[in-house]
The first five atom37 places (N, CA, C, CB, O) and aatype in JSON, in Angstrom:
{
  "aatype": [12, 2, 10, 9, 13, 1, 18, 3, 16, 15, 12, 11, 9, 6, 16, 5, 18, 16, 18, 6, 11, 9, 17, 16, 16, 16, 2, 6, 0, 3, 10, 10, 1, 12, 9, 6, 6, 6, 16, 7, 15, 0, 3, 16, 0, 11, 7, 16, 10, 0, 18, 9, 11, 6, 0, 19, 11, 0, 7, 11, 16, 9, 15, 19, 7, 3, 4, 11, 13, 1, 6, 11, 11, 5, 7],
  "atom_mask": [
    [1, 1, 1, 1, 1],
    [1, 1, 1, 1, 1],
    [1, 1, 1, 1, 1],
    [1, 1, 1, 1, 1],
    [1, 1, 1, 1, 1],
    [1, 1, 1, 1, 1],
    [1, 1, 1, 1, 1],
    [1, 1, 1, 1, 1],
    [1, 1, 1, 1, 1],
    [1, 1, 1, 1, 1],
    [1, 1, 1, 1, 1],
    [1, 1, 1, 1, 1],
    [1, 1, 1, 1, 1],
    [1, 1, 1, 1, 1],
    [1, 1, 1, 1, 1],
    [1, 1, 1, 1, 1],
    [1, 1, 1, 1, 1],
    [1, 1, 1, 1, 1],
    [1, 1, 1, 1, 1],
    [1, 1, 1, 1, 1],
    [1, 1, 1, 1, 1],
    [1, 1, 1, 1, 1],
    [1, 1, 1, 1, 1],
    [1, 1, 1, 1, 1],
    [1, 1, 1, 1, 1],
    [1, 1, 1, 1, 1],
    [1, 1, 1, 1, 1],
    [1, 1, 1, 1, 1],
    [1, 1, 1, 1, 1],
    [1, 1, 1, 1, 1],
    [1, 1, 1, 1, 1],
    [1, 1, 1, 1, 1],
    [1, 1, 1, 1, 1],
    [1, 1, 1, 1, 1],
    [1, 1, 1, 1, 1],
    [1, 1, 1, 1, 1],
    [1, 1, 1, 1, 1],
    [1, 1, 1, 1, 1],
    [1, 1, 1, 1, 1],
    [1, 1, 1, 0, 1],
    [1, 1, 1, 1, 1],
    [1, 1, 1, 1, 1],
    [1, 1, 1, 1, 1],
    [1, 1, 1, 1, 1],
    [1, 1, 1, 1, 1],
    [1, 1, 1, 1, 1],
    [1, 1, 1, 0, 1],
    [1, 1, 1, 1, 1],
    [1, 1, 1, 1, 1],
    [1, 1, 1, 1, 1],
    [1, 1, 1, 1, 1],
    [1, 1, 1, 1, 1],
    [1, 1, 1, 1, 1],
    [1, 1, 1, 1, 1],
    [1, 1, 1, 1, 1],
    [1, 1, 1, 1, 1],
    [1, 1, 1, 1, 1],
    [1, 1, 1, 1, 1],
    [1, 1, 1, 0, 1],
    [1, 1, 1, 1, 1],
    [1, 1, 1, 1, 1],
    [1, 1, 1, 1, 1],
    [1, 1, 1, 1, 1],
    [1, 1, 1, 1, 1],
    [1, 1, 1, 0, 1],
    [1, 1, 1, 1, 1],
    [1, 1, 1, 1, 1],
    [1, 1, 1, 1, 1],
    [1, 1, 1, 1, 1],
    [1, 1, 1, 1, 1],
    [1, 1, 1, 1, 1],
    [1, 1, 1, 1, 1],
    [1, 1, 1, 1, 1],
    [1, 1, 1, 1, 1],
    [1, 1, 1, 0, 1]
  ],
  "atom_positions": [
    [[6.11, 85.53, -59.05], [6.82, 84.4, -58.48], [5.8, 83.28, -58.24], [7.56, 84.79, -57.17], [4.76, 83.51, -57.63]],
    [[6.11, 82.09, -58.7], [5.25, 80.93, -58.48], [5.79, 80.1, -57.33], [5.13, 80.08, -59.76], [6.97, 79.75, -57.31]],
    [[4.94, 79.8, -56.4], [5.32, 78.93, -55.29], [4.77, 77.55, -55.52], [4.82, 79.5, -53.94], [3.61, 77.39, -55.91]],
    [[5.57, 76.56, -55.28], [5.13, 75.18, -55.44], [5.09, 74.55, -54.05], [6.08, 74.37, -56.4], [6.08, 74.57, -53.31]],
    [[3.95, 74.0, -53.71], [3.78, 73.35, -52.42], [3.76, 71.85, -52.64], [2.49, 73.82, -51.71], [2.99, 71.35, -53.46]],
    [[4.57, 71.14, -51.92], [4.58, 69.69, -51.98], [4.04, 69.18, -50.64], [6.02, 69.13, -52.29], [4.58, 69.5, -49.58]],
    [[2.99, 68.39, -50.72], [2.35, 67.9, -49.51], [2.61, 66.42, -49.35], [0.86, 68.17, -49.55], [2.69, 65.67, -50.32]],
    [[2.75, 66.0, -48.12], [2.88, 64.59, -47.79], [1.48, 64.0, -47.86], [3.55, 64.37, -46.37], [0.67, 64.22, -46.96]],
    [[1.19, 63.23, -48.92], [-0.16, 62.72, -49.11], [-0.52, 61.63, -48.12], [-0.31, 62.2, -50.51], [-1.7, 61.31, -47.97]],
    [[0.47, 61.06, -47.44], [0.16, 60.03, -46.45], [-0.26, 60.65, -45.12], [1.38, 59.13, -46.24], [-0.8, 59.95, -44.26]],
    [[-0.03, 61.94, -44.94], [-0.4, 62.61, -43.69], [-1.9, 62.8, -43.64], [0.32, 63.97, -43.56], [-2.52, 63.27, -44.6]],
    [[-2.48, 62.45, -42.53], [-3.91, 62.67, -42.29], [-4.05, 63.75, -41.24], [-4.63, 61.34, -41.84], [-3.4, 63.71, -40.19]],
    [[-4.9, 64.73, -41.52], [-5.13, 65.82, -40.58], [-6.56, 65.74, -40.08], [-4.84, 67.2, -41.23], [-7.5, 65.54, -40.84]],
    [[-6.69, 65.92, -38.77], [-8.01, 65.94, -38.14], [-8.36, 67.37, -37.78], [-8.05, 65.02, -36.88], [-7.48, 68.18, -37.48]],
    [[-9.64, 67.67, -37.82], [-10.12, 69.01, -37.48], [-11.2, 68.92, -36.41], [-10.66, 69.73, -38.73], [-11.87, 67.91, -36.24]],
    [[-11.33, 70.02, -35.7], [-12.36, 70.12, -34.67], [-12.72, 71.59, -34.49], [-11.88, 69.48, -33.31], [-11.86, 72.42, -34.21]],
    [[-14.01, 71.91, -34.66], [-14.47, 73.27, -34.35], [-14.66, 73.38, -32.84], [-15.79, 73.6, -35.11], [-14.83, 72.37, -32.16]],
    [[-14.64, 74.6, -32.32], [-14.71, 74.8, -30.88], [-15.99, 74.24, -30.27], [-14.61, 76.28, -30.57], [-16.01, 73.87, -29.1]],
    [[-17.06, 74.16, -31.05], [-18.33, 73.67, -30.54], [-18.47, 72.15, -30.68], [-19.47, 74.35, -31.26], [-19.5, 71.59, -30.28]],
    [[-17.47, 71.47, -31.24], [-17.52, 70.03, -31.42], [-16.72, 69.32, -30.33], [-17.0, 69.64, -32.81], [-15.8, 69.9, -29.75]],
    [[-17.08, 68.06, -30.07], [-16.35, 67.27, -29.08], [-15.46, 66.22, -29.71], [-17.33, 66.61, -28.14], [-14.55, 65.7, -29.06]],
    [[-15.71, 65.9, -30.99], [-14.9, 64.86, -31.63], [-14.04, 65.46, -32.74], [-15.81, 63.76, -32.2], [-14.36, 66.5, -33.31]],
    [[-12.93, 64.77, -33.02], [-12.05, 65.15, -34.11], [-12.47, 64.39, -35.35], [-10.55, 64.87, -33.76], [-12.87, 63.23, -35.26]],
    [[-12.4, 65.03, -36.52], [-12.81, 64.43, -37.79], [-11.65, 64.48, -38.78], [-14.05, 65.16, -38.36], [-11.04, 65.53, -38.97]],
    [[-11.34, 63.33, -39.4], [-10.33, 63.31, -40.45], [-10.89, 64.07, -41.66], [-9.94, 61.83, -40.84], [-12.01, 63.81, -42.09]],
    [[-10.09, 65.0, -42.19], [-10.57, 65.92, -43.21], [-9.66, 65.88, -44.43], [-10.66, 67.35, -42.66], [-8.43, 65.88, -44.29]],
    [[-10.25, 65.83, -45.63], [-9.44, 65.8, -46.85], [-8.91, 67.2, -47.16], [-10.26, 65.25, -48.06], [-9.36, 68.19, -46.59]],
    [[-7.93, 67.26, -48.07], [-7.23, 68.51, -48.34], [-8.13, 69.61, -48.91], [-6.1, 68.26, -49.28], [-7.98, 70.78, -48.57]],
    [[-9.06, 69.24, -49.78], [-9.97, 70.24, -50.35], [-10.81, 70.89, -49.25], [-10.89, 69.6, -51.42], [-11.02, 72.1, -49.26]],
    [[-11.28, 70.08, -48.31], [-12.06, 70.63, -47.2], [-11.19, 71.44, -46.25], [-12.77, 69.52, -46.45], [-11.66, 72.42, -45.67]],
    [[-9.94, 71.03, -46.07], [-9.03, 71.8, -45.22], [-8.85, 73.21, -45.8], [-7.65, 71.09, -45.1], [-8.91, 74.2, -45.07]],
    [[-8.63, 73.29, -47.09], [-8.47, 74.6, -47.74], [-9.73, 75.44, -47.61], [-8.11, 74.43, -49.22], [-9.66, 76.64, -47.35]],
    [[-10.89, 74.82, -47.79], [-12.16, 75.53, -47.65], [-12.34, 76.06, -46.24], [-13.34, 74.62, -48.03], [-12.75, 77.2, -46.03]],
    [[-12.04, 75.21, -45.26], [-12.19, 75.61, -43.85], [-11.27, 76.77, -43.5], [-11.91, 74.42, -42.92], [-11.68, 77.72, -42.83]],
    [[-10.02, 76.69, -43.95], [-9.06, 77.77, -43.68], [-9.53, 79.06, -44.33], [-7.66, 77.39, -44.19], [-9.45, 80.13, -43.73]],
    [[-10.01, 78.95, -45.56], [-10.51, 80.14, -46.26], [-11.68, 80.77, -45.51], [-10.94, 79.79, -47.7], [-11.76, 81.99, -45.39]],
    [[-12.58, 79.94, -45.0], [-13.73, 80.46, -44.24], [-13.27, 81.15, -42.96], [-14.7, 79.32, -43.9], [-13.82, 82.18, -42.57]],
    [[-12.27, 80.59, -42.31], [-11.8, 81.15, -41.03], [-10.98, 82.42, -41.22], [-10.98, 80.12, -40.28], [-11.06, 83.34, -40.41]],
    [[-10.19, 82.48, -42.3], [-9.33, 83.65, -42.5], [-9.96, 84.71, -43.38], [-8.02, 83.22, -43.11], [-9.58, 85.88, -43.33]],
    [[-10.95, 84.3, -44.19], [-11.6, 85.24, -45.09], [-10.78, 85.54, -46.34], [0.0, 0.0, 0.0], [-11.08, 86.49, -47.06]],
    [[-9.75, 84.74, -46.59], [-8.89, 85.01, -47.75], [-8.49, 83.72, -48.44], [-7.64, 85.79, -47.32], [-7.85, 82.85, -47.84]],
    [[-8.86, 83.6, -49.71], [-8.47, 82.42, -50.49], [-6.99, 82.49, -50.84], [-9.32, 82.32, -51.78], [-6.36, 81.46, -51.05]],
    [[-6.44, 83.69, -50.9], [-5.04, 83.87, -51.28], [-4.07, 83.25, -50.27], [-4.73, 85.34, -51.43], [-3.01, 82.77, -50.66]],
    [[-4.42, 83.25, -49.01], [-3.5, 82.75, -47.99], [-3.81, 81.33, -47.54], [-3.53, 83.67, -46.79], [-3.07, 80.78, -46.71]],
    [[-4.85, 80.72, -48.05], [-5.26, 79.39, -47.58], [-4.18, 78.33, -47.81], [-6.54, 78.97, -48.26], [-3.91, 77.53, -46.92]],
    [[-3.57, 78.32, -49.0], [-2.54, 77.32, -49.29], [-1.31, 77.5, -48.41], [-2.13, 77.39, -50.77], [-0.75, 76.52, -47.92]],
    [[-0.89, 78.73, -48.21], [0.25, 79.0, -47.35], [-0.03, 78.63, -45.91], [0.0, 0.0, 0.0], [0.83, 78.08, -45.22]],
    [[-1.23, 78.93, -45.46], [-1.63, 78.57, -44.1], [-1.67, 77.07, -43.94], [-2.99, 79.18, -43.74], [-1.23, 76.55, -42.92]],
    [[-2.19, 76.36, -44.94], [-2.23, 74.9, -44.87], [-0.81, 74.32, -44.83], [-3.0, 74.32, -46.07], [-0.56, 73.36, -44.1]],
    [[0.1, 74.87, -45.61], [1.49, 74.41, -45.58], [2.08, 74.59, -44.19], [2.33, 75.17, -46.63], [2.77, 73.7, -43.69]],
    [[1.81, 75.73, -43.55], [2.28, 75.98, -42.19], [1.67, 74.97, -41.22], [1.94, 77.42, -41.76], [2.37, 74.42, -40.37]],
    [[0.37, 74.74, -41.33], [-0.31, 73.8, -40.45], [0.3, 72.41, -40.57], [-1.82, 73.75, -40.77], [0.55, 71.75, -39.56]],
    [[0.55, 71.97, -41.8], [1.11, 70.63, -42.02], [2.49, 70.5, -41.37], [1.2, 70.32, -43.51], [2.8, 69.47, -40.78]],
    [[3.31, 71.53, -41.48], [4.63, 71.47, -40.85], [4.51, 71.45, -39.32], [5.48, 72.67, -41.29], [5.24, 70.72, -38.65]],
    [[3.61, 72.25, -38.79], [3.47, 72.33, -37.34], [2.9, 71.05, -36.74], [2.58, 73.51, -36.97], [3.34, 70.6, -35.68]],
    [[1.91, 70.45, -37.42], [1.3, 69.24, -36.85], [2.26, 68.05, -36.94], [-0.01, 68.92, -37.57], [2.15, 67.12, -36.15]],
    [[3.19, 68.07, -37.9], [4.22, 67.03, -37.96], [5.03, 67.0, -36.67], [5.15, 67.25, -39.16], [5.49, 65.94, -36.24]],
    [[5.2, 68.16, -36.06], [5.96, 68.28, -34.82], [5.1, 68.0, -33.6], [6.57, 69.68, -34.72], [5.54, 68.2, -32.46]],
    [[3.86, 67.53, -33.82], [3.0, 67.17, -32.7], [2.17, 68.31, -32.14], [0.0, 0.0, 0.0], [1.53, 68.16, -31.1]],
    [[2.16, 69.45, -32.8], [1.41, 70.6, -32.31], [-0.03, 70.55, -32.8], [2.07, 71.9, -32.75], [-0.33, 69.95, -33.83]],
    [[-0.91, 71.19, -32.05], [-2.28, 71.44, -32.48], [-2.37, 72.92, -32.8], [-3.34, 71.01, -31.37], [-2.01, 73.76, -31.97]],
    [[-2.84, 73.24, -33.99], [-2.89, 74.63, -34.47], [-4.34, 75.1, -34.53], [-2.21, 74.76, -35.86], [-5.21, 74.37, -35.01]],
    [[-4.59, 76.3, -34.05], [-5.92, 76.9, -34.13], [-5.91, 78.0, -35.18], [-6.36, 77.46, -32.76], [-5.0, 78.83, -35.24]],
    [[-6.95, 78.0, -36.01], [-7.19, 79.07, -36.97], [-8.65, 79.45, -36.79], [-6.87, 78.63, -38.49], [-9.55, 78.7, -37.16]],
    [[-8.88, 80.61, -36.22], [-10.25, 81.01, -35.91], [-10.86, 80.04, -34.93], [0.0, 0.0, 0.0], [-10.29, 79.78, -33.87]],
    [[-12.03, 79.5, -35.27], [-12.73, 78.56, -34.39], [-12.42, 77.1, -34.71], [-14.22, 78.78, -34.5], [-13.1, 76.21, -34.21]],
    [[-11.4, 76.85, -35.52], [-11.08, 75.49, -35.93], [-9.68, 75.11, -35.47], [-11.2, 75.34, -37.46], [-8.76, 75.91, -35.54]],
    [[-9.55, 73.86, -35.0], [-8.25, 73.34, -34.59], [-7.85, 72.23, -35.54], [-8.29, 72.83, -33.11], [-8.69, 71.51, -36.08]],
    [[-6.54, 72.1, -35.74], [-5.97, 71.12, -36.66], [-4.9, 70.32, -35.92], [-5.39, 71.8, -37.93], [-4.12, 70.88, -35.16]],
    [[-4.86, 69.0, -36.16], [-3.8, 68.17, -35.61], [-3.58, 66.98, -36.55], [-4.15, 67.68, -34.16], [-4.44, 66.65, -37.38]],
    [[-2.42, 66.34, -36.41], [-2.14, 65.16, -37.21], [-2.88, 63.97, -36.6], [-0.62, 64.88, -37.3], [-2.91, 63.82, -35.38]],
    [[-3.46, 63.15, -37.45], [-4.18, 61.98, -36.98], [-3.17, 60.99, -36.4], [-5.0, 61.33, -38.14], [-2.16, 60.66, -37.01]],
    [[-3.48, 60.53, -35.21], [-2.61, 59.56, -34.54], [-2.8, 58.2, -35.17], [-2.9, 59.51, -33.02], [-3.93, 57.76, -35.39]],
    [[-1.71, 57.53, -35.45], [-1.77, 56.19, -36.04], [-2.08, 55.17, -34.95], [-0.43, 55.84, -36.75], [-1.55, 55.23, -33.84]],
    [[-2.94, 54.24, -35.3], [-3.22, 53.15, -34.37], [-4.54, 53.17, -33.73], [0.0, 0.0, 0.0], [-4.85, 52.29, -32.93]]
  ]
}
């Protein structure tokens, strides 16, 4: 079964590791790499990113391992 993921390219996601104080806008390739590093599985990185994108649209901050993800606030 092939899954097709459609991403909102206008959405900006910020990341922050637990040891950092600032949030950083992160591109999609780096988001996938970070998720893979935190979960230890390349197979689930795309699915996890899809979940993160849906959750941050609702204003949530999601943690995966030592990394947090949120939607970049406009303005």
